Short mmCIF file of C-alpha atoms in Angstrom, two decimals:
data_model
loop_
_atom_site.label_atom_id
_atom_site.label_comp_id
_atom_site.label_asym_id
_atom_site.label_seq_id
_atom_site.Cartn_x
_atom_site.Cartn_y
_atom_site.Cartn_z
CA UNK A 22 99.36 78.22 65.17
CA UNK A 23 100.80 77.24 68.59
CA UNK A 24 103.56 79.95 69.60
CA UNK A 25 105.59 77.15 71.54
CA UNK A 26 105.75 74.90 68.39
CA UNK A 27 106.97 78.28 66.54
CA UNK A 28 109.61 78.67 68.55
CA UNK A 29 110.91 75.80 68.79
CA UNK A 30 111.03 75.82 64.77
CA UNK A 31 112.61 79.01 64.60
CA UNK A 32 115.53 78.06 66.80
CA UNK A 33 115.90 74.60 64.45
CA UNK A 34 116.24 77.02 61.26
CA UNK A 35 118.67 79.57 62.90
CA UNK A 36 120.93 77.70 64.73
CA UNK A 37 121.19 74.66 62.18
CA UNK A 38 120.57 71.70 64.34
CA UNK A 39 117.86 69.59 66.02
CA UNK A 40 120.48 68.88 69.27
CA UNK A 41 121.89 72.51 69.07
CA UNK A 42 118.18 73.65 69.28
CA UNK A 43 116.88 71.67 72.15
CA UNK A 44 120.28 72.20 73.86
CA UNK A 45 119.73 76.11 73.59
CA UNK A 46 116.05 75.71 74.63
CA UNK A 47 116.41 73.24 77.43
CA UNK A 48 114.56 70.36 76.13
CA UNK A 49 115.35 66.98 74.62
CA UNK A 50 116.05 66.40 71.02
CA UNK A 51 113.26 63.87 69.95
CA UNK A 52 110.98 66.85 72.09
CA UNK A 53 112.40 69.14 69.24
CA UNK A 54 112.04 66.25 66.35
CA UNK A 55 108.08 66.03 67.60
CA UNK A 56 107.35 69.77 68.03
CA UNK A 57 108.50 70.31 64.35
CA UNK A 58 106.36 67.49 63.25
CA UNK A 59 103.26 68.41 64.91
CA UNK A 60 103.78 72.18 63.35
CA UNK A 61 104.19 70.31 59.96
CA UNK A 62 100.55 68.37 60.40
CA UNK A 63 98.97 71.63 61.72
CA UNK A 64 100.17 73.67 58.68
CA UNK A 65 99.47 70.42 56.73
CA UNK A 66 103.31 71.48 54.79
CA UNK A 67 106.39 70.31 55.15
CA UNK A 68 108.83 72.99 56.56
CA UNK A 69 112.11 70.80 55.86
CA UNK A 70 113.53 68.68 53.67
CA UNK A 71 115.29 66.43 55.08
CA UNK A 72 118.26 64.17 53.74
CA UNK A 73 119.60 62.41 56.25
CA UNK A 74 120.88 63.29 59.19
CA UNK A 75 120.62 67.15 57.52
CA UNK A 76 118.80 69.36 56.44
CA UNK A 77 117.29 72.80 55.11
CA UNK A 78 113.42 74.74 54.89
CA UNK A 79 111.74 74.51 51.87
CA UNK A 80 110.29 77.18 50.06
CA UNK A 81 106.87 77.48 52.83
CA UNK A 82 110.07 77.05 55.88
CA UNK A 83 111.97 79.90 55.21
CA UNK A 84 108.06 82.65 55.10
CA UNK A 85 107.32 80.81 57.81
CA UNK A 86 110.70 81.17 59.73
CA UNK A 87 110.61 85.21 58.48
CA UNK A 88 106.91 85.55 60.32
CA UNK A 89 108.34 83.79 63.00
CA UNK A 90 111.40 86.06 63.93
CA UNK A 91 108.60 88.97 63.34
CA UNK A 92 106.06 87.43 66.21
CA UNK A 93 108.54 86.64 68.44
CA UNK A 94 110.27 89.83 68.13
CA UNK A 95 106.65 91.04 68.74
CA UNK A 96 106.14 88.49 71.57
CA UNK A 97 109.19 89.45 73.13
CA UNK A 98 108.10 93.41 72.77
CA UNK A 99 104.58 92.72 74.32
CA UNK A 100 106.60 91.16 77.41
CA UNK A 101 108.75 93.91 77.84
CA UNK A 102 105.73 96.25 77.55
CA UNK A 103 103.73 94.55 79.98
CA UNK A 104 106.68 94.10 82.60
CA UNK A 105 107.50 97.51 82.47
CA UNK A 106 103.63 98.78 83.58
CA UNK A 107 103.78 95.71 86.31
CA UNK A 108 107.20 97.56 87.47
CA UNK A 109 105.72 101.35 86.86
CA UNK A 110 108.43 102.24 84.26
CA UNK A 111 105.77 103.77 81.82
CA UNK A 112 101.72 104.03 82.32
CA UNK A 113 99.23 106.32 82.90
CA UNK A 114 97.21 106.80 86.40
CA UNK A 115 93.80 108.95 86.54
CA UNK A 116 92.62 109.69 89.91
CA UNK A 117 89.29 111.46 90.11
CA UNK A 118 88.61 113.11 93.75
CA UNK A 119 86.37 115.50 94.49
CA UNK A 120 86.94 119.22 94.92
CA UNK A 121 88.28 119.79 98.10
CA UNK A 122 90.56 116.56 98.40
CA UNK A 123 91.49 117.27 94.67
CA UNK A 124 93.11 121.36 96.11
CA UNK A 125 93.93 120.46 99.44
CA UNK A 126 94.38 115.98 100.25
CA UNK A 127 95.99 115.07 97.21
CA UNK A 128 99.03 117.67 95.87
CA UNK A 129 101.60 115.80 98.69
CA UNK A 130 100.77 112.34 97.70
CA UNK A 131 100.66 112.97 93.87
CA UNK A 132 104.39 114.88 94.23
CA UNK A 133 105.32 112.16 96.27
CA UNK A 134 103.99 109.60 93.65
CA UNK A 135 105.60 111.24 90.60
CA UNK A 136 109.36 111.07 92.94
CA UNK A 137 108.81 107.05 93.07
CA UNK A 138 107.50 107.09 89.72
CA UNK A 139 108.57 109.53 87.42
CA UNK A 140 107.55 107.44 84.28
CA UNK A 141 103.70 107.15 85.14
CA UNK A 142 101.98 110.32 83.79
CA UNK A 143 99.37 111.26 85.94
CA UNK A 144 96.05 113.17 85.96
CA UNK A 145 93.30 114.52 88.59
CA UNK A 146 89.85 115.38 87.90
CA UNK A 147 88.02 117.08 90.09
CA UNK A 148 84.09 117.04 90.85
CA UNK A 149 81.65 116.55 93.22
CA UNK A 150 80.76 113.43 94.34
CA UNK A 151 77.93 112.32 92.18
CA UNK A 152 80.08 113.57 89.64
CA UNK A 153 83.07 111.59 90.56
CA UNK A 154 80.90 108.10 91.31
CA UNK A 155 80.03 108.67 87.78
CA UNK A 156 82.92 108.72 86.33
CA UNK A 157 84.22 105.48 88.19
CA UNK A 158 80.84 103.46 86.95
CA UNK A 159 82.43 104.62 82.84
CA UNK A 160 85.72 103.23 83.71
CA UNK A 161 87.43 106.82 83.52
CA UNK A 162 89.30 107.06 86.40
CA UNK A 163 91.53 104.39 87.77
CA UNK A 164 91.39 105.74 91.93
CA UNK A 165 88.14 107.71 92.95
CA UNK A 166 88.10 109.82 96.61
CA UNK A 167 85.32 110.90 97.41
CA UNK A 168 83.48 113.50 100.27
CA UNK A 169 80.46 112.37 100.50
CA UNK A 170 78.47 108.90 100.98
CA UNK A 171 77.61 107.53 97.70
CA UNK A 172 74.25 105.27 97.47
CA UNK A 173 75.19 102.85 94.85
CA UNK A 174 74.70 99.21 95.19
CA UNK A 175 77.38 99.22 92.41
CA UNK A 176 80.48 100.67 94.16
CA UNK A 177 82.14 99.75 96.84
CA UNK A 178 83.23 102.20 99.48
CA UNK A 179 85.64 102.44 102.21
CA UNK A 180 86.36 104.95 104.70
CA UNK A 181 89.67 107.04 103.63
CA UNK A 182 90.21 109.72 106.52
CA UNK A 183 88.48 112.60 108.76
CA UNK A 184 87.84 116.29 108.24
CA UNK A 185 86.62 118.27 110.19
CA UNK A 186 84.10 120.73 109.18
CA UNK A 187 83.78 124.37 110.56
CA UNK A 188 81.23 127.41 110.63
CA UNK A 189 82.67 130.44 109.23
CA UNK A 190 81.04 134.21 109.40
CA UNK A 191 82.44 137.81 108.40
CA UNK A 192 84.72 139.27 110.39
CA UNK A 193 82.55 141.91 111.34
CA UNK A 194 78.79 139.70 111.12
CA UNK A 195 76.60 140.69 114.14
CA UNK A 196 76.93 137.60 115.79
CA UNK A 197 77.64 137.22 119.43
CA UNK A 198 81.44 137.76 120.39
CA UNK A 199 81.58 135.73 123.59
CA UNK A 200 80.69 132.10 124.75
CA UNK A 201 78.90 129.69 122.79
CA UNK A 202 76.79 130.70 120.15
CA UNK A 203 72.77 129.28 119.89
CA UNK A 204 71.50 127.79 116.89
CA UNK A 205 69.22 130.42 116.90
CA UNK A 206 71.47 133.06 116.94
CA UNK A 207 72.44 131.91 113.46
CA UNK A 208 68.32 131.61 111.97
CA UNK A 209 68.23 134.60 110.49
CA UNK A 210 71.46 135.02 108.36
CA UNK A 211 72.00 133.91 104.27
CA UNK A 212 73.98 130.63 104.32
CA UNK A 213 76.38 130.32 101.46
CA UNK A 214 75.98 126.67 100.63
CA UNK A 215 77.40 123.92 98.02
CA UNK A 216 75.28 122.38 95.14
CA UNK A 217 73.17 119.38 95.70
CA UNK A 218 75.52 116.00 94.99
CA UNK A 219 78.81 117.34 97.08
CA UNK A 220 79.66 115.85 100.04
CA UNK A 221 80.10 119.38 101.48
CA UNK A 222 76.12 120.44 100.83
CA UNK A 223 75.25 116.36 102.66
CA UNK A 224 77.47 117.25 105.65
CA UNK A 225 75.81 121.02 105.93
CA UNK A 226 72.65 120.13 105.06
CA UNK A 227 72.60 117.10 108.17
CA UNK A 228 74.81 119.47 110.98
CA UNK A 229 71.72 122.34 110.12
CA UNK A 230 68.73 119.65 110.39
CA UNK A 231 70.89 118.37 113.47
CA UNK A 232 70.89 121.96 115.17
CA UNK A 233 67.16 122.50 114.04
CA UNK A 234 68.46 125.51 112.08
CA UNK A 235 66.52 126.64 108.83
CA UNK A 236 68.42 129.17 107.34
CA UNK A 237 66.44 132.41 106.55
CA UNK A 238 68.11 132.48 102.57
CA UNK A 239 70.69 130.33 100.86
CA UNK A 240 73.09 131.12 98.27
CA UNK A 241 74.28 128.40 96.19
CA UNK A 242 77.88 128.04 94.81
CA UNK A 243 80.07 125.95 92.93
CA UNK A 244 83.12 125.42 95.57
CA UNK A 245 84.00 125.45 98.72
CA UNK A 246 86.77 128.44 97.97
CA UNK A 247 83.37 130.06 96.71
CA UNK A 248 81.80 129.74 99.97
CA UNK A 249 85.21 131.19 101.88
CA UNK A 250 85.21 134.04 99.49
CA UNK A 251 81.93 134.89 99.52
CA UNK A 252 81.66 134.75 103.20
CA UNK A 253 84.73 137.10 103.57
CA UNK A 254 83.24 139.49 101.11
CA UNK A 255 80.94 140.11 104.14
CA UNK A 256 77.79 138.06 102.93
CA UNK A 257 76.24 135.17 105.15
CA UNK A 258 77.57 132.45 106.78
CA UNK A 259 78.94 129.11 105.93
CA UNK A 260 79.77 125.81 106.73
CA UNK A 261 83.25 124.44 105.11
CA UNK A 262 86.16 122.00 105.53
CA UNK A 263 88.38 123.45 107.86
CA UNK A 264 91.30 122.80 105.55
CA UNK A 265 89.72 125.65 103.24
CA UNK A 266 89.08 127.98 105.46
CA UNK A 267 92.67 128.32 107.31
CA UNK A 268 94.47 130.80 105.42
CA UNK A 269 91.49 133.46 105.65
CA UNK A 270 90.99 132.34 109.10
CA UNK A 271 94.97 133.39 109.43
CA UNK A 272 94.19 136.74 107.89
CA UNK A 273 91.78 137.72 110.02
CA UNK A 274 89.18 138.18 106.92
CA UNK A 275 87.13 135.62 108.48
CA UNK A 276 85.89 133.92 111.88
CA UNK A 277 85.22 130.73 113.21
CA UNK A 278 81.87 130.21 115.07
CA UNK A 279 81.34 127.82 117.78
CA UNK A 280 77.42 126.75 118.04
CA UNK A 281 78.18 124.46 120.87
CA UNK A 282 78.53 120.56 120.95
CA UNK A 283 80.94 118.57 119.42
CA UNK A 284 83.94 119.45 116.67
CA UNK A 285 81.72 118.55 113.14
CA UNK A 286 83.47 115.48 111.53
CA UNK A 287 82.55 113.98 107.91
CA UNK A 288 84.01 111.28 106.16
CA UNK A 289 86.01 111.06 103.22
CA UNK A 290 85.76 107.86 101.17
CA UNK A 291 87.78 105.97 98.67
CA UNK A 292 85.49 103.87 96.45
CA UNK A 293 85.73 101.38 94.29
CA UNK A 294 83.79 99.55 91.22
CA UNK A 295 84.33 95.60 92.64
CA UNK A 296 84.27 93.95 88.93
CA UNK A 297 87.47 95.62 87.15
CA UNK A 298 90.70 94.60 87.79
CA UNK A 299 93.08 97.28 89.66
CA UNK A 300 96.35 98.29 87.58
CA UNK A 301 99.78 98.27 89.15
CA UNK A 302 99.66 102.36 89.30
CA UNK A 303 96.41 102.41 91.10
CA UNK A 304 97.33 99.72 93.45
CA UNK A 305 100.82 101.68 93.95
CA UNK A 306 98.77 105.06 94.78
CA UNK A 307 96.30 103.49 97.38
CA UNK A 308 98.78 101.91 99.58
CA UNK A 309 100.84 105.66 99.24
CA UNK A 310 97.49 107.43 99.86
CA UNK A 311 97.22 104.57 103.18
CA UNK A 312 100.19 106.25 104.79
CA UNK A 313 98.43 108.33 107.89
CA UNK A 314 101.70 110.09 108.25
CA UNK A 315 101.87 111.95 105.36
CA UNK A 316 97.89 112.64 105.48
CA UNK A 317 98.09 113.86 108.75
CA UNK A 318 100.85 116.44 107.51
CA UNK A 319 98.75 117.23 104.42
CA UNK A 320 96.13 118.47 106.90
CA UNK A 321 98.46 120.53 108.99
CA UNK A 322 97.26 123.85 109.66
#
């Protein structure tokens, strides 16, 4: 059944009138006559009888004029709907990031979000960044942030910011005090270190091979917080965003170590699966999460 013909019938049967129809719908009257006819041969019924210059629906008109007010009340609904995701008046917006943006990058721009769009209900799940790649391949999360490179012929990834990474030790480790430390001045401690597939454990892992450094133990654990903890509880050293590591840094519960060289950078990534389509909300979050301004004071320290 063509929804155009439909209409047009409809507004024949309510308002009484081929001329006040096309009048009401913009169109000529023989453009009404035709669109009625061609619903009558489709149907294979006749929807009015006619007598004259008048007349009314038979029996078959007047279901088919009820369904019709129902679809294009329906019609008219599904519009609405539709407009009012395009315009971010209701929705739903899943960002998956892994851990450290999830606690640290992210809380500004999702309060920020929610101000411009209190209607969209929002979520964040948090993983590492195998974790997080997967659950962008099953369609699960509409924007994915990532800390680490992901090898996937399937995604599509784009650089997102800068972090800079820093070696943390007890307060009281028997380390050097003064000047730059050596590499091997660092050999024979535990390393508290991330779990193979974060982008924390890639960016340690390359920095240590970089420095020539294999350390004498490693202790694996779940978080960066983990490795901040554990490392202030007086056990090994570790490598960490230095976002993590600044409020027991303040406290004095933990130092910074300076091998030498250059400040340790990684990359944070936004990717993306190319194939499916982008929804209003996602597209609305990535150019808020663009704004350098506001990530630059997320990062304050």
């Amino acid at each position: 059944m063509n929804l155009h013909l439909l209409r047009i019938y409809v507004k024949v049967v309510e308002v009484q009138s081929f001329s006040r129809a096309a009048e009401a719908l913009d169109i000529t009257q023989p453009a009404v006559s035709k669109a009625v006819r061609e619903l009558e041969s489709q149907l294979e019924t006749v929807l009015l009888d006619r007598r004259g210059k008048t007349f009314r629906p038979s029996e078959s008109g007047r279901a088919l004029y009820e369904y019709g007010r129902s679809i294009l009340a329906l019609e008219r609904e599904a519009t609405e709907t539709i407009r009012a995701y395009s315009s971010l008046e209701r929705g739903r917006l899943t960002v998956g990031a892994s851990t450290t943006i999830a606690t640290y990058w992210l809380p500004p721009f999702l309060v920020d979000f929610h101000a411009r769009h209190p209607h969209v209900e929002l979520q964040v799940i948090s993983g590492n960044t195998r974790q997080i790649a997967d659950l962008l391949l099953d369609c699960r999360v509409d924007v994915a942030l990532v800390e680490g490179e992901v090898d996937d012929a399937r995604l599509n990834r784009r650089i997102w910011r800068r972090d800079e990474m820093v070696i943390i030790a007890p307060r009281d480790a028997d380390l050097p005090t003064g000047g730059v430390l050596r590499p091997a001045d660092l050999t024979d401690h535990s390393w508290i270190v991330r779990e193979r597939g974060s982008g924390s454990r890639a960016a340690t892992d390359r920095v240590l091979d970089e420095m020539g450094l294999t350390p004498a133990r490693t202790i694996e654990v779940g978080s960066n917080e983990a490795i901040v903890q554990t490392v202030a509880a007086g056990r090994g050293l570790g490598m960490v965003p230095r976002i993590c590591a600044r409020d027991q840094l303040a406290l004095g519960r933990i130092r910074r170590l300076h091998p030498g060289g250059a400040a340790i950078q990684r990359t944070l990534y936004r990717i993306r699966l190319p194939e499916r389509p982008i929804s209003p909300a996602a597209l609305a979050f990535e150019a808020l999460i663009a704004d350098t301004h506001m990530a630059t004071d997320a990062a304050v320290e």
